[in-house]
């Protein structure tokens, strides 16, 4: 065989092998191509190598050198193709994949509507200078009742109206409601936070506290044994009922709408004097949203303030009620059933 023929046979072999390796779309077809070109028995390279014997002795050196070059080139092409397949960069992509289609939308969680409401209320009150304060949900009777001027025999302390906790530290098996200071309970109102804030700080004070409260009510469309309140407290000098009404009006106009009106009805709470019930005029009906009033001097005394020097107001509004009115929700139980068809609407 002439050197010329041998060399062109080698060139052909190299380009055939290279395109076979780079065109292999998976490990299996790459292996098939490897056997065709580099197989130890009948591989094409072996065939060409055998032809070296028929080359003129004077041309052998040149032919051998070229043979080695081609062998290296084919081996390299094989390794490169193998690496490309292993790293996922195969030259062929899934033929059914259409990059122009929109992707699958990942499902993201929602912020619960009550949490959204709490954030919204916090933002509105924040613009009026009210800072957020927090208190524990497991309370003692002093913060939940005594300091709030709720006497021992008051019906609000009835075991049937509260979740007293039968903890060892709280007096064990003692009949709830009779032992006084030691026992603990799930707080029935966020007014407890008023006491904690006033005990820890001096006036002026301007806070809100949003959180869960607990009462053993049978669930129906408007009751649930756990719900949320927004407590407000402002203590300063020369605070009046007009200040209270203005704050609540601005709040209602921001949360429920510009045309919402506010009404105070005389009422009674042990911790305020005078006390009022707060109604907002909403779509033609007056709806009660909570209670409010001027801080009772007994409460100031309980936290060590001088009632002659400071004055203040407080209010407590139902968060669920606000949220339900704004969003047209008619059953409070929907908020806590965990039904995604309901929750996904928010
Ligand atoms: N704590 C009362 C309740 O749970 C609501 C309330 C009334 C809070 C008057 C206040 C207030 O701060 O001044 O029904």
PDB file of N, CA, C and O in Angstrom, residues 238-306:
ATOM      1  N   UNK A 238     -53.369  65.533  80.019  1.00  0.00           N
ATOM      2  CA  UNK A 238     -54.498  66.187  79.347  1.00  0.00           C
ATOM      3  C   UNK A 238     -55.049  65.425  78.147  1.00  0.00           C
ATOM      4  O   UNK A 238     -55.385  66.018  77.136  1.00  0.00           O
ATOM      5  N   UNK A 239     -55.117  64.110  78.276  1.00  0.00           N
ATOM      6  CA  UNK A 239     -55.717  63.313  77.199  1.00  0.00           C
ATOM      7  C   UNK A 239     -57.236  63.346  77.371  1.00  0.00           C
ATOM      8  O   UNK A 239     -57.737  63.288  78.500  1.00  0.00           O
ATOM      9  N   UNK A 240     -57.955  63.500  76.275  1.00  0.00           N
ATOM     10  CA  UNK A 240     -59.416  63.581  76.378  1.00  0.00           C
ATOM     11  C   UNK A 240     -60.096  62.529  75.513  1.00  0.00           C
ATOM     12  O   UNK A 240     -59.470  61.890  74.662  1.00  0.00           O
ATOM     13  N   UNK A 241     -61.398  62.419  75.741  1.00  0.00           N
ATOM     14  CA  UNK A 241     -62.243  61.529  74.960  1.00  0.00           C
ATOM     15  C   UNK A 241     -62.229  61.934  73.478  1.00  0.00           C
ATOM     16  O   UNK A 241     -62.388  61.088  72.596  1.00  0.00           O
ATOM     17  N   UNK A 242     -62.050  63.232  73.212  1.00  0.00           N
ATOM     18  CA  UNK A 242     -62.005  63.699  71.817  1.00  0.00           C
ATOM     19  C   UNK A 242     -60.779  63.117  71.112  1.00  0.00           C
ATOM     20  O   UNK A 242     -60.840  62.770  69.926  1.00  0.00           O
ATOM     21  N   UNK A 243     -59.653  63.014  71.847  1.00  0.00           N
ATOM     22  CA  UNK A 243     -58.454  62.394  71.262  1.00  0.00           C
ATOM     23  C   UNK A 243     -58.744  60.947  70.878  1.00  0.00           C
ATOM     24  O   UNK A 243     -58.372  60.482  69.803  1.00  0.00           O
ATOM     25  N   UNK A 244     -59.414  60.244  71.803  1.00  0.00           N
ATOM     26  CA  UNK A 244     -59.774  58.840  71.549  1.00  0.00           C
ATOM     27  C   UNK A 244     -60.632  58.714  70.293  1.00  0.00           C
ATOM     28  O   UNK A 244     -60.368  57.893  69.414  1.00  0.00           O
ATOM     29  N   UNK A 245     -61.637  59.573  70.200  1.00  0.00           N
ATOM     30  CA  UNK A 245     -62.566  59.467  69.087  1.00  0.00           C
ATOM     31  C   UNK A 245     -61.864  59.790  67.763  1.00  0.00           C
ATOM     32  O   UNK A 245     -62.113  59.147  66.733  1.00  0.00           O
ATOM     33  N   UNK A 246     -60.973  60.765  67.799  1.00  0.00           N
ATOM     34  CA  UNK A 246     -60.240  61.134  66.579  1.00  0.00           C
ATOM     35  C   UNK A 246     -59.364  59.978  66.101  1.00  0.00           C
ATOM     36  O   UNK A 246     -59.353  59.629  64.913  1.00  0.00           O
ATOM     37  N   UNK A 247     -58.636  59.377  67.042  1.00  0.00           N
ATOM     38  CA  UNK A 247     -57.757  58.264  66.665  1.00  0.00           C
ATOM     39  C   UNK A 247     -58.567  57.127  66.048  1.00  0.00           C
ATOM     40  O   UNK A 247     -58.209  56.575  64.996  1.00  0.00           O
ATOM     41  N   UNK A 248     -59.719  56.800  66.670  1.00  0.00           N
ATOM     42  CA  UNK A 248     -60.516  55.688  66.157  1.00  0.00           C
ATOM     43  C   UNK A 248     -61.183  56.042  64.822  1.00  0.00           C
ATOM     44  O   UNK A 248     -61.348  55.185  63.962  1.00  0.00           O
ATOM     45  N   UNK A 249     -61.532  57.326  64.649  1.00  0.00           N
ATOM     46  CA  UNK A 249     -62.126  57.727  63.377  1.00  0.00           C
ATOM     47  C   UNK A 249     -61.080  57.644  62.254  1.00  0.00           C
ATOM     48  O   UNK A 249     -61.346  57.102  61.186  1.00  0.00           O
ATOM     49  N   UNK A 250     -59.907  58.176  62.510  1.00  0.00           N
ATOM     50  CA  UNK A 250     -58.845  58.121  61.491  1.00  0.00           C
ATOM     51  C   UNK A 250     -58.524  56.660  61.161  1.00  0.00           C
ATOM     52  O   UNK A 250     -58.371  56.283  59.991  1.00  0.00           O
ATOM     53  N   UNK A 251     -58.483  55.838  62.201  1.00  0.00           N
ATOM     54  CA  UNK A 251     -58.237  54.413  61.968  1.00  0.00           C
ATOM     55  C   UNK A 251     -59.308  53.808  61.055  1.00  0.00           C
ATOM     56  O   UNK A 251     -59.002  53.146  60.063  1.00  0.00           O
ATOM     57  N   UNK A 252     -60.593  54.054  61.394  1.00  0.00           N
ATOM     58  CA  UNK A 252     -61.699  53.456  60.623  1.00  0.00           C
ATOM     59  C   UNK A 252     -61.689  53.957  59.186  1.00  0.00           C
ATOM     60  O   UNK A 252     -61.932  53.192  58.249  1.00  0.00           O
ATOM     61  N   UNK A 253     -61.412  55.239  59.005  1.00  0.00           N
ATOM     62  CA  UNK A 253     -61.386  55.784  57.639  1.00  0.00           C
ATOM     63  C   UNK A 253     -60.257  55.179  56.822  1.00  0.00           C
ATOM     64  O   UNK A 253     -60.386  54.968  55.620  1.00  0.00           O
ATOM     65  N   UNK A 254     -59.152  54.878  57.464  1.00  0.00           N
ATOM     66  CA  UNK A 254     -58.038  54.260  56.750  1.00  0.00           C
ATOM     67  C   UNK A 254     -58.297  52.792  56.455  1.00  0.00           C
ATOM     68  O   UNK A 254     -57.933  52.300  55.392  1.00  0.00           O
ATOM     69  N   UNK A 255     -58.907  52.095  57.401  1.00  0.00           N
ATOM     70  CA  UNK A 255     -59.055  50.659  57.205  1.00  0.00           C
ATOM     71  C   UNK A 255     -60.329  50.284  56.454  1.00  0.00           C
ATOM     72  O   UNK A 255     -60.311  49.395  55.600  1.00  0.00           O
ATOM     73  N   UNK A 256     -61.436  50.972  56.786  1.00  0.00           N
ATOM     74  CA  UNK A 256     -62.718  50.558  56.191  1.00  0.00           C
ATOM     75  C   UNK A 256     -63.181  51.477  55.069  1.00  0.00           C
ATOM     76  O   UNK A 256     -63.935  51.067  54.202  1.00  0.00           O
ATOM     77  N   UNK A 257     -62.761  52.729  55.068  1.00  0.00           N
ATOM     78  CA  UNK A 257     -63.151  53.625  53.976  1.00  0.00           C
ATOM     79  C   UNK A 257     -63.426  55.039  54.456  1.00  0.00           C
ATOM     80  O   UNK A 257     -63.808  55.267  55.604  1.00  0.00           O
ATOM     81  N   UNK A 258     -63.257  55.991  53.524  1.00  0.00           N
ATOM     82  CA  UNK A 258     -63.390  57.414  53.847  1.00  0.00           C
ATOM     83  C   UNK A 258     -64.767  57.787  54.388  1.00  0.00           C
ATOM     84  O   UNK A 258     -64.908  58.712  55.186  1.00  0.00           O
ATOM     85  N   UNK A 259     -65.792  57.070  53.915  1.00  0.00           N
ATOM     86  CA  UNK A 259     -67.150  57.455  54.270  1.00  0.00           C
ATOM     87  C   UNK A 259     -67.634  56.798  55.566  1.00  0.00           C
ATOM     88  O   UNK A 259     -68.777  56.998  55.981  1.00  0.00           O
ATOM     89  N   UNK A 260     -66.758  56.013  56.233  1.00  0.00           N
ATOM     90  CA  UNK A 260     -67.184  55.314  57.448  1.00  0.00           C
ATOM     91  C   UNK A 260     -67.289  56.314  58.611  1.00  0.00           C
ATOM     92  O   UNK A 260     -66.399  57.118  58.836  1.00  0.00           O
ATOM     93  N   UNK A 261     -68.431  56.239  59.329  1.00  0.00           N
ATOM     94  CA  UNK A 261     -68.617  57.121  60.491  1.00  0.00           C
ATOM     95  C   UNK A 261     -68.465  56.334  61.776  1.00  0.00           C
ATOM     96  O   UNK A 261     -68.583  55.109  61.788  1.00  0.00           O
ATOM     97  N   UNK A 262     -68.204  57.068  62.870  1.00  0.00           N
ATOM     98  CA  UNK A 262     -67.971  56.417  64.151  1.00  0.00           C
ATOM     99  C   UNK A 262     -68.990  56.902  65.170  1.00  0.00           C
ATOM    100  O   UNK A 262     -69.434  58.052  65.124  1.00  0.00           O
ATOM    101  N   UNK A 263     -69.390  56.002  66.073  1.00  0.00           N
ATOM    102  CA  UNK A 263     -70.361  56.352  67.113  1.00  0.00           C
ATOM    103  C   UNK A 263     -69.909  55.727  68.439  1.00  0.00           C
ATOM    104  O   UNK A 263     -69.464  54.575  68.448  1.00  0.00           O
ATOM    105  N   UNK A 264     -70.019  56.489  69.536  1.00  0.00           N
ATOM    106  CA  UNK A 264     -69.748  55.951  70.873  1.00  0.00           C
ATOM    107  C   UNK A 264     -71.078  55.727  71.587  1.00  0.00           C
ATOM    108  O   UNK A 264     -71.917  56.610  71.607  1.00  0.00           O
ATOM    109  N   UNK A 265     -71.239  54.539  72.169  1.00  0.00           N
ATOM    110  CA  UNK A 265     -72.407  54.283  73.031  1.00  0.00           C
ATOM    111  C   UNK A 265     -71.923  54.070  74.444  1.00  0.00           C
ATOM    112  O   UNK A 265     -70.952  53.333  74.648  1.00  0.00           O
ATOM    113  N   UNK A 266     -72.581  54.704  75.444  1.00  0.00           N
ATOM    114  CA  UNK A 266     -72.152  54.535  76.831  1.00  0.00           C
ATOM    115  C   UNK A 266     -72.161  53.054  77.215  1.00  0.00           C
ATOM    116  O   UNK A 266     -73.062  52.319  76.829  1.00  0.00           O
ATOM    117  N   UNK A 267     -71.156  52.662  77.967  1.00  0.00           N
ATOM    118  CA  UNK A 267     -71.058  51.255  78.341  1.00  0.00           C
ATOM    119  C   UNK A 267     -70.319  51.154  79.669  1.00  0.00           C
ATOM    120  O   UNK A 267     -70.101  52.171  80.343  1.00  0.00           O
ATOM    121  N   UNK A 268     -69.927  49.938  80.035  1.00  0.00           N
ATOM    122  CA  UNK A 268     -69.141  49.795  81.258  1.00  0.00           C
ATOM    123  C   UNK A 268     -68.025  48.771  81.067  1.00  0.00           C
ATOM    124  O   UNK A 268     -68.251  47.657  80.591  1.00  0.00           O
ATOM    125  N   UNK A 269     -66.811  49.184  81.392  1.00  0.00           N
ATOM    126  CA  UNK A 269     -65.693  48.258  81.559  1.00  0.00           C
ATOM    127  C   UNK A 269     -65.006  48.636  82.861  1.00  0.00           C
ATOM    128  O   UNK A 269     -64.883  49.824  83.162  1.00  0.00           O
ATOM    129  N   UNK A 270     -64.570  47.647  83.644  1.00  0.00           N
ATOM    130  CA  UNK A 270     -63.971  47.963  84.949  1.00  0.00           C
ATOM    131  C   UNK A 270     -62.717  48.834  84.837  1.00  0.00           C
ATOM    132  O   UNK A 270     -62.392  49.571  85.763  1.00  0.00           O
ATOM    133  N   UNK A 271     -62.013  48.738  83.693  1.00  0.00           N
ATOM    134  CA  UNK A 271     -60.722  49.418  83.577  1.00  0.00           C
ATOM    135  C   UNK A 271     -60.801  50.781  82.915  1.00  0.00           C
ATOM    136  O   UNK A 271     -59.773  51.427  82.711  1.00  0.00           O
ATOM    137  N   UNK A 272     -62.018  51.218  82.532  1.00  0.00           N
ATOM    138  CA  UNK A 272     -62.160  52.548  81.945  1.00  0.00           C
ATOM    139  C   UNK A 272     -63.329  53.287  82.587  1.00  0.00           C
ATOM    140  O   UNK A 272     -64.315  52.682  83.006  1.00  0.00           O
ATOM    141  N   UNK A 273     -63.200  54.604  82.656  1.00  0.00           N
ATOM    142  CA  UNK A 273     -64.270  55.443  83.204  1.00  0.00           C
ATOM    143  C   UNK A 273     -64.147  56.846  82.635  1.00  0.00           C
ATOM    144  O   UNK A 273     -63.167  57.529  82.953  1.00  0.00           O
ATOM    145  N   UNK A 274     -65.025  57.320  81.784  1.00  0.00           N
ATOM    146  CA  UNK A 274     -66.178  56.590  81.259  1.00  0.00           C
ATOM    147  C   UNK A 274     -65.775  55.526  80.230  1.00  0.00           C
ATOM    148  O   UNK A 274     -64.679  55.578  79.675  1.00  0.00           O
ATOM    149  N   UNK A 275     -66.711  54.612  79.996  1.00  0.00           N
ATOM    150  CA  UNK A 275     -66.491  53.544  79.017  1.00  0.00           C
ATOM    151  C   UNK A 275     -67.493  53.675  77.884  1.00  0.00           C
ATOM    152  O   UNK A 275     -68.618  54.130  78.109  1.00  0.00           O
ATOM    153  N   UNK A 276     -67.070  53.262  76.709  1.00  0.00           N
ATOM    154  CA  UNK A 276     -67.983  53.308  75.563  1.00  0.00           C
ATOM    155  C   UNK A 276     -67.857  52.047  74.735  1.00  0.00           C
ATOM    156  O   UNK A 276     -66.834  51.357  74.787  1.00  0.00           O
ATOM    157  N   UNK A 277     -68.906  51.786  73.970  1.00  0.00           N
ATOM    158  CA  UNK A 277     -68.807  50.769  72.941  1.00  0.00           C
ATOM    159  C   UNK A 277     -68.629  51.493  71.613  1.00  0.00           C
ATOM    160  O   UNK A 277     -69.231  52.547  71.396  1.00  0.00           O
ATOM    161  N   UNK A 278     -67.778  50.955  70.750  1.00  0.00           N
ATOM    162  CA  UNK A 278     -67.400  51.668  69.529  1.00  0.00           C
ATOM    163  C   UNK A 278     -68.109  51.039  68.332  1.00  0.00           C
ATOM    164  O   UNK A 278     -67.931  49.854  68.060  1.00  0.00           O
ATOM    165  N   UNK A 279     -68.924  51.850  67.650  1.00  0.00           N
ATOM    166  CA  UNK A 279     -69.612  51.372  66.440  1.00  0.00           C
ATOM    167  C   UNK A 279     -69.095  52.131  65.223  1.00  0.00           C
ATOM    168  O   UNK A 279     -68.795  53.320  65.310  1.00  0.00           O
ATOM    169  N   UNK A 280     -68.994  51.421  64.107  1.00  0.00           N
ATOM    170  CA  UNK A 280     -68.684  52.084  62.840  1.00  0.00           C
ATOM    171  C   UNK A 280     -69.881  51.934  61.914  1.00  0.00           C
ATOM    172  O   UNK A 280     -70.492  50.860  61.854  1.00  0.00           O
ATOM    173  N   UNK A 281     -70.228  53.019  61.211  1.00  0.00           N
ATOM    174  CA  UNK A 281     -71.327  52.952  60.244  1.00  0.00           C
ATOM    175  C   UNK A 281     -70.769  52.396  58.942  1.00  0.00           C
ATOM    176  O   UNK A 281     -69.959  53.019  58.260  1.00  0.00           O
ATOM    177  N   UNK A 282     -71.236  51.200  58.614  1.00  0.00           N
ATOM    178  CA  UNK A 282     -70.653  50.445  57.507  1.00  0.00           C
ATOM    179  C   UNK A 282     -71.766  50.012  56.570  1.00  0.00           C
ATOM    180  O   UNK A 282     -72.658  49.287  56.986  1.00  0.00           O
ATOM    181  N   UNK A 283     -71.746  50.504  55.344  1.00  0.00           N
ATOM    182  CA  UNK A 283     -72.793  50.185  54.360  1.00  0.00           C
ATOM    183  C   UNK A 283     -74.184  50.362  54.934  1.00  0.00           C
ATOM    184  O   UNK A 283     -75.047  49.488  54.789  1.00  0.00           O
ATOM    185  N   UNK A 284     -74.413  51.472  55.646  1.00  0.00           N
ATOM    186  CA  UNK A 284     -75.758  51.766  56.131  1.00  0.00           C
ATOM    187  C   UNK A 284     -76.130  51.154  57.470  1.00  0.00           C
ATOM    188  O   UNK A 284     -77.215  51.408  57.984  1.00  0.00           O
ATOM    189  N   UNK A 285     -75.261  50.290  58.049  1.00  0.00           N
ATOM    190  CA  UNK A 285     -75.584  49.704  59.361  1.00  0.00           C
ATOM    191  C   UNK A 285     -74.496  50.057  60.378  1.00  0.00           C
ATOM    192  O   UNK A 285     -73.308  50.061  60.038  1.00  0.00           O
ATOM    193  N   UNK A 286     -74.937  50.295  61.612  1.00  0.00           N
ATOM    194  CA  UNK A 286     -73.971  50.495  62.696  1.00  0.00           C
ATOM    195  C   UNK A 286     -73.525  49.138  63.207  1.00  0.00           C
ATOM    196  O   UNK A 286     -74.363  48.306  63.554  1.00  0.00           O
ATOM    197  N   UNK A 287     -72.235  48.904  63.232  1.00  0.00           N
ATOM    198  CA  UNK A 287     -71.714  47.620  63.700  1.00  0.00           C
ATOM    199  C   UNK A 287     -70.717  47.867  64.830  1.00  0.00           C
ATOM    200  O   UNK A 287     -69.846  48.740  64.725  1.00  0.00           O
ATOM    201  N   UNK A 288     -70.857  47.065  65.898  1.00  0.00           N
ATOM    202  CA  UNK A 288     -69.957  47.227  67.035  1.00  0.00           C
ATOM    203  C   UNK A 288     -68.625  46.531  66.753  1.00  0.00           C
ATOM    204  O   UNK A 288     -68.602  45.374  66.341  1.00  0.00           O
ATOM    205  N   UNK A 289     -67.536  47.268  66.952  1.00  0.00           N
ATOM    206  CA  UNK A 289     -66.213  46.684  66.714  1.00  0.00           C
ATOM    207  C   UNK A 289     -65.403  46.488  67.981  1.00  0.00           C
ATOM    208  O   UNK A 289     -64.337  45.872  67.952  1.00  0.00           O
ATOM    209  N   UNK A 290     -65.872  47.054  69.114  1.00  0.00           N
ATOM    210  CA  UNK A 290     -65.124  46.848  70.341  1.00  0.00           C
ATOM    211  C   UNK A 290     -65.476  47.864  71.407  1.00  0.00           C
ATOM    212  O   UNK A 290     -66.513  48.529  71.330  1.00  0.00           O
ATOM    213  N   UNK A 291     -64.603  47.949  72.422  1.00  0.00           N
ATOM    214  CA  UNK A 291     -64.841  48.852  73.537  1.00  0.00           C
ATOM    215  C   UNK A 291     -63.690  49.820  73.702  1.00  0.00           C
ATOM    216  O   UNK A 291     -62.607  49.615  73.160  1.00  0.00           O
ATOM    217  N   UNK A 292     -63.950  50.889  74.468  1.00  0.00           N
ATOM    218  CA  UNK A 292     -62.913  51.900  74.688  1.00  0.00           C
ATOM    219  C   UNK A 292     -63.287  52.752  75.891  1.00  0.00           C
ATOM    220  O   UNK A 292     -64.372  52.574  76.478  1.00  0.00           O
ATOM    221  N   UNK A 293     -62.400  53.652  76.247  1.00  0.00           N
ATOM    222  CA  UNK A 293     -62.717  54.565  77.344  1.00  0.00           C
ATOM    223  C   UNK A 293     -61.471  55.248  77.871  1.00  0.00           C
ATOM    224  O   UNK A 293     -60.367  55.058  77.361  1.00  0.00           O
ATOM    225  N   UNK A 294     -61.703  56.081  78.920  1.00  0.00           N
ATOM    226  CA  UNK A 294     -60.584  56.748  79.582  1.00  0.00           C
ATOM    227  C   UNK A 294     -60.098  55.847  80.714  1.00  0.00           C
ATOM    228  O   UNK A 294     -60.921  55.289  81.474  1.00  0.00           O
ATOM    229  N   UNK A 295     -58.791  55.711  80.842  1.00  0.00           N
ATOM    230  CA  UNK A 295     -58.227  54.789  81.838  1.00  0.00           C
ATOM    231  C   UNK A 295     -58.733  55.121  83.250  1.00  0.00           C
ATOM    232  O   UNK A 295     -58.670  56.269  83.692  1.00  0.00           O
ATOM    233  N   UNK A 296     -59.225  54.092  83.928  1.00  0.00           N
ATOM    234  CA  UNK A 296     -59.730  54.255  85.289  1.00  0.00           C
ATOM    235  C   UNK A 296     -58.564  54.571  86.242  1.00  0.00           C
ATOM    236  O   UNK A 296     -57.497  53.946  86.149  1.00  0.00           O
ATOM    237  N   UNK A 297     -58.762  55.523  87.176  1.00  0.00           N
ATOM    238  CA  UNK A 297     -57.690  55.870  88.131  1.00  0.00           C
ATOM    239  C   UNK A 297     -57.175  54.647  88.896  1.00  0.00           C
ATOM    240  O   UNK A 297     -55.976  54.567  89.220  1.00  0.00           O
ATOM    241  N   UNK A 298     -58.038  53.678  89.178  1.00  0.00           N
ATOM    242  CA  UNK A 298     -57.576  52.473  89.893  1.00  0.00           C
ATOM    243  C   UNK A 298     -56.522  51.706  89.106  1.00  0.00           C
ATOM    244  O   UNK A 298     -55.630  51.080  89.687  1.00  0.00           O
ATOM    245  N   UNK A 299     -56.650  51.738  87.781  1.00  0.00           N
ATOM    246  CA  UNK A 299     -55.663  51.049  86.937  1.00  0.00           C
ATOM    247  C   UNK A 299     -54.329  51.785  87.020  1.00  0.00           C
ATOM    248  O   UNK A 299     -53.263  51.163  87.175  1.00  0.00           O
ATOM    249  N   UNK A 300     -54.373  53.109  86.926  1.00  0.00           N
ATOM    250  CA  UNK A 300     -53.135  53.883  87.063  1.00  0.00           C
ATOM    251  C   UNK A 300     -52.461  53.599  88.404  1.00  0.00           C
ATOM    252  O   UNK A 300     -51.248  53.441  88.489  1.00  0.00           O
ATOM    253  N   UNK A 301     -53.281  53.501  89.459  1.00  0.00           N
ATOM    254  CA  UNK A 301     -52.702  53.232  90.783  1.00  0.00           C
ATOM    255  C   UNK A 301     -52.071  51.851  90.836  1.00  0.00           C
ATOM    256  O   UNK A 301     -51.002  51.665  91.408  1.00  0.00           O
ATOM    257  N   UNK A 302     -52.720  50.880  90.199  1.00  0.00           N
ATOM    258  CA  UNK A 302     -52.188  49.508  90.206  1.00  0.00           C
ATOM    259  C   UNK A 302     -50.804  49.422  89.565  1.00  0.00           C
ATOM    260  O   UNK A 302     -49.989  48.580  89.931  1.00  0.00           O
ATOM    261  N   UNK A 303     -50.536  50.288  88.597  1.00  0.00           N
ATOM    262  CA  UNK A 303     -49.223  50.222  87.932  1.00  0.00           C
ATOM    263  C   UNK A 303     -48.265  51.287  88.486  1.00  0.00           C
ATOM    264  O   UNK A 303     -47.148  51.456  87.988  1.00  0.00           O
ATOM    265  N   UNK A 304     -48.719  52.032  89.519  1.00  0.00           N
ATOM    266  CA  UNK A 304     -47.828  52.991  90.165  1.00  0.00           C
ATOM    267  C   UNK A 304     -47.788  54.365  89.515  1.00  0.00           C
ATOM    268  O   UNK A 304     -46.851  55.130  89.733  1.00  0.00           O
ATOM    269  N   UNK A 305     -48.780  54.684  88.705  1.00  0.00           N
ATOM    270  CA  UNK A 305     -48.866  56.039  88.148  1.00  0.00           C
ATOM    271  C   UNK A 305     -49.734  56.900  89.073  1.00  0.00           C
ATOM    272  O   UNK A 305     -50.625  56.383  89.757  1.00  0.00           O
ATOM    273  N   UNK A 306     -49.519  58.215  89.015  1.00  0.00           N
ATOM    274  CA  UNK A 306     -50.341  59.143  89.783  1.00  0.00           C
ATOM    275  C   UNK A 306     -51.520  59.609  88.917  1.00  0.00           C
ATOM    276  O   UNK A 306     -51.322  60.349  87.955  1.00  0.00           O
TER     277      UNK A 306
END
